[in-house]
PDB file of C-alpha atoms in Angstrom:
ATOM      1  CA  MET A 586       0.076   0.329  -0.426  1.00  0.00           C
ATOM      2  CA  SER A 587       1.626   3.600  -1.081  1.00  0.00           C
ATOM      3  CA  PHE A 588       0.849   6.140   1.621  1.00  0.00           C
ATOM      4  CA  SER A 589       1.550   9.650   1.358  1.00  0.00           C
ATOM      5  CA  TRP A 590       3.128  11.236   4.568  1.00  0.00           C
ATOM      6  CA  GLN A 591       3.372  14.510   3.008  1.00  0.00           C
ATOM      7  CA  TYR A 592       0.836  16.756   4.416  1.00  0.00           C
ATOM      8  CA  ILE A 593       0.397  14.223   7.754  1.00  0.00           C
ATOM      9  CA  PRO A 594       2.277  16.842  10.031  1.00  0.00           C
ATOM     10  CA  TYR A 595      -0.074  19.768   8.740  1.00  0.00           C
ATOM     11  CA  PHE A 596      -3.011  18.505  10.436  1.00  0.00           C
ATOM     12  CA  ALA A 597      -1.758  16.240  13.206  1.00  0.00           C
ATOM     13  CA  GLY A 598       1.291  17.344  14.227  1.00  0.00           C
ATOM     14  CA  GLY A 599       3.199  14.197  12.440  1.00  0.00           C
ATOM     15  CA  VAL A 600       6.397  14.811  14.537  1.00  0.00           C
ATOM     16  CA  SER A 601       6.912  15.734  17.767  1.00  0.00           C
ATOM     17  CA  ASP A 602       7.905  19.276  19.210  1.00  0.00           C
ATOM     18  CA  ALA A 603      11.627  17.920  18.831  1.00  0.00           C
ATOM     19  CA  GLY A 604      10.598  16.936  15.555  1.00  0.00           C
ATOM     20  CA  THR A 605      12.023  13.897  14.821  1.00  0.00           C
ATOM     21  CA  THR A 606       9.562  11.513  16.490  1.00  0.00           C
ATOM     22  CA  PRO A 607       6.764  10.729  14.586  1.00  0.00           C
ATOM     23  CA  LYS A 608       3.262   9.480  16.506  1.00  0.00           C
ATOM     24  CA  CYS A 609       2.557   6.176  14.523  1.00  0.00           C
ATOM     25  CA  ILE A 610       4.748   2.967  15.226  1.00  0.00           C
ATOM     26  CA  LEU A 611       5.305   0.374  13.123  1.00  0.00           C
ATOM     27  CA  GLU A 612       3.545  -3.185  15.006  1.00  0.00           C
ATOM     28  CA  ARG A 613       3.184  -6.869  13.759  1.00  0.00           C
ATOM     29  CA  GLY A 614       0.321  -6.800  12.034  1.00  0.00           C
ATOM     30  CA  GLY A 615      -0.322  -3.346  11.045  1.00  0.00           C
ATOM     31  CA  VAL A 616       0.600   0.972  11.867  1.00  0.00           C
ATOM     32  CA  THR A 617      -1.283   1.973  15.478  1.00  0.00           C
ATOM     33  CA  CYS A 618      -1.506   5.681  14.825  1.00  0.00           C
ATOM     34  CA  GLN A 619      -2.956   8.572  17.599  1.00  0.00           C
ATOM     35  CA  GLY A 620      -5.524  11.442  17.407  1.00  0.00           C
ATOM     36  CA  SER A 621      -5.585  12.702  14.128  1.00  0.00           C
ATOM     37  CA  LEU A 622      -3.009  11.070  12.385  1.00  0.00           C
ATOM     38  CA  LYS A 623      -4.901   7.794  13.137  1.00  0.00           C
ATOM     39  CA  ILE A 624      -8.064   9.568  11.165  1.00  0.00           C
ATOM     40  CA  GLN A 625      -5.535  10.830   8.637  1.00  0.00           C
ATOM     41  CA  TRP A 626      -4.250   7.575   8.114  1.00  0.00           C
ATOM     42  CA  GLU A 627      -7.677   6.150   7.759  1.00  0.00           C
ATOM     43  CA  TYR A 628      -8.771   8.705   5.451  1.00  0.00           C
ATOM     44  CA  GLU A 629      -5.723   7.344   2.757  1.00  0.00           C
ATOM     45  CA  ARG A 630      -7.092   3.554   3.791  1.00  0.00           C
ATOM     46  CA  ILE A 631     -10.252   4.161   2.239  1.00  0.00           C
ATOM     47  CA  MET A 632      -9.420   6.336  -0.617  1.00  0.00           C
ATOM     48  CA  GLU A 633      -6.488   4.312  -1.895  1.00  0.00           C
ATOM     49  CA  SER A 634      -9.055   1.196  -1.441  1.00  0.00           C
ATOM     50  CA  GLU A 635     -10.319  -0.499  -4.446  1.00  0.00           C
ATOM     51  CA  VAL A 636     -14.090  -0.837  -2.911  1.00  0.00           C
ATOM     52  CA  ASN A 637     -17.365   1.177  -5.039  1.00  0.00           C
ATOM     53  CA  ASP A 638     -17.904   4.354  -4.406  1.00  0.00           C
ATOM     54  CA  ARG A 639     -20.755   3.688  -1.883  1.00  0.00           C
ATOM     55  CA  GLU A 640     -18.666   1.968   0.064  1.00  0.00           C
ATOM     56  CA  LYS A 641     -16.193   4.380   0.470  1.00  0.00           C
ATOM     57  CA  ASP A 642     -19.060   7.206   0.752  1.00  0.00           C
ATOM     58  CA  LYS A 643     -19.876   5.364   4.112  1.00  0.00           C
ATOM     59  CA  GLN A 644     -16.365   4.611   5.555  1.00  0.00           C
ATOM     60  CA  LEU A 645     -16.253   8.180   5.179  1.00  0.00           C
ATOM     61  CA  ALA A 646     -19.704   8.882   6.999  1.00  0.00           C
ATOM     62  CA  LYS A 647     -18.275   6.328  10.137  1.00  0.00           C
ATOM     63  CA  LEU A 648     -15.368   8.346   9.659  1.00  0.00           C
ATOM     64  CA  MET A 649     -16.650  11.520  10.263  1.00  0.00           C
ATOM     65  CA  THR A 650     -18.759  10.368  12.497  1.00  0.00           C
ATOM     66  CA  GLN A 651     -15.615   9.452  15.071  1.00  0.00           C
ATOM     67  CA  MET A 652     -14.646  13.052  14.416  1.00  0.00           C
ATOM     68  CA  GLU A 653     -17.501  14.672  15.750  1.00  0.00           C
ATOM     69  CA  GLY A 654     -17.757  12.543  18.538  1.00  0.00           C
ATOM     70  CA  GLU A 655     -13.150  13.160  19.510  1.00  0.00           C
ATOM     71  CA  TYR A 656     -13.275  16.547  18.461  1.00  0.00           C
ATOM     72  CA  ARG A 657     -16.791  17.231  19.501  1.00  0.00           C
ATOM     73  CA  ILE A 658     -17.489  19.288  17.068  1.00  0.00           C
ATOM     74  CA  PRO A 659     -20.860  21.159  17.266  1.00  0.00           C
ATOM     75  CA  MET A 660     -23.161  20.433  14.368  1.00  0.00           C
ATOM     76  CA  LEU A 661     -23.254  24.224  13.458  1.00  0.00           C
ATOM     77  CA  GLN A 662     -21.160  26.416  11.722  1.00  0.00           C
ATOM     78  CA  VAL A 663     -19.570  27.661  14.953  1.00  0.00           C
ATOM     79  CA  LYS A 664     -16.933  30.460  13.738  1.00  0.00           C
ATOM     80  CA  GLU A 665     -15.296  30.764  16.984  1.00  0.00           C
ATOM     81  CA  TRP A 666     -14.432  26.890  17.774  1.00  0.00           C
ATOM     82  CA  GLU A 667     -13.691  26.662  13.924  1.00  0.00           C
ATOM     83  CA  GLU A 668     -11.172  29.393  14.300  1.00  0.00           C
ATOM     84  CA  LYS A 669      -9.328  27.269  17.299  1.00  0.00           C
ATOM     85  CA  ASN A 670      -9.539  24.373  15.609  1.00  0.00           C
ATOM     86  CA  LYS A 671      -8.545  24.797  12.256  1.00  0.00           C
ATOM     87  CA  PRO A 672      -6.835  21.354  11.016  1.00  0.00           C
ATOM     88  CA  VAL A 673      -9.992  19.352  12.289  1.00  0.00           C
ATOM     89  CA  ILE A 674     -12.566  21.331  10.262  1.00  0.00           C
ATOM     90  CA  ALA A 675     -10.030  21.007   7.587  1.00  0.00           C
ATOM     91  CA  MET A 676      -9.764  16.995   7.623  1.00  0.00           C
ATOM     92  CA  TYR A 677     -13.591  17.055   7.838  1.00  0.00           C
ATOM     93  CA  ARG A 678     -14.659  18.569   5.663  1.00  0.00           C
ATOM     94  CA  GLN A 679     -11.791  16.764   3.438  1.00  0.00           C
ATOM     95  CA  LEU A 680     -13.779  13.544   4.526  1.00  0.00           C
ATOM     96  CA  SER A 681     -16.974  15.750   3.242  1.00  0.00           C
ATOM     97  CA  MET A 682     -15.966  16.791   0.424  1.00  0.00           C
ATOM     98  CA  SER A 683     -14.980  13.279  -0.718  1.00  0.00           C
ATOM     99  CA  ARG A 684     -17.979  12.118  -0.431  1.00  0.00           C
ATOM    100  CA  LYS A 685     -19.419  11.729  -3.737  1.00  0.00           C
ATOM    101  CA  THR A 686     -22.517   9.360  -3.755  1.00  0.00           C
ATOM    102  CA  VAL A 687     -24.223  12.182  -0.850  1.00  0.00           C
TER     103      VAL A 687
END
């Protein structure tokens, strides 16, 4: 599976403050990621999968629901919340815009 790491640090802080420690750990049978990086990893997995658009949309919707719970994304647009959570809302909107059959 190919994976584009180049834009993960923007959303997830893919490296620590020291700039050296990744937030994903390669483990037997897969990769374990923390928080927002896990969302990014799952998004990439969905988009690169061979399933049809309807199935991708279901998986993206599930990921959006997961984000809503983890990051307490408001149901209505709240400018103050969005200003404080720019990377989160950017990823959430990317998920939304990636859906095709909605």
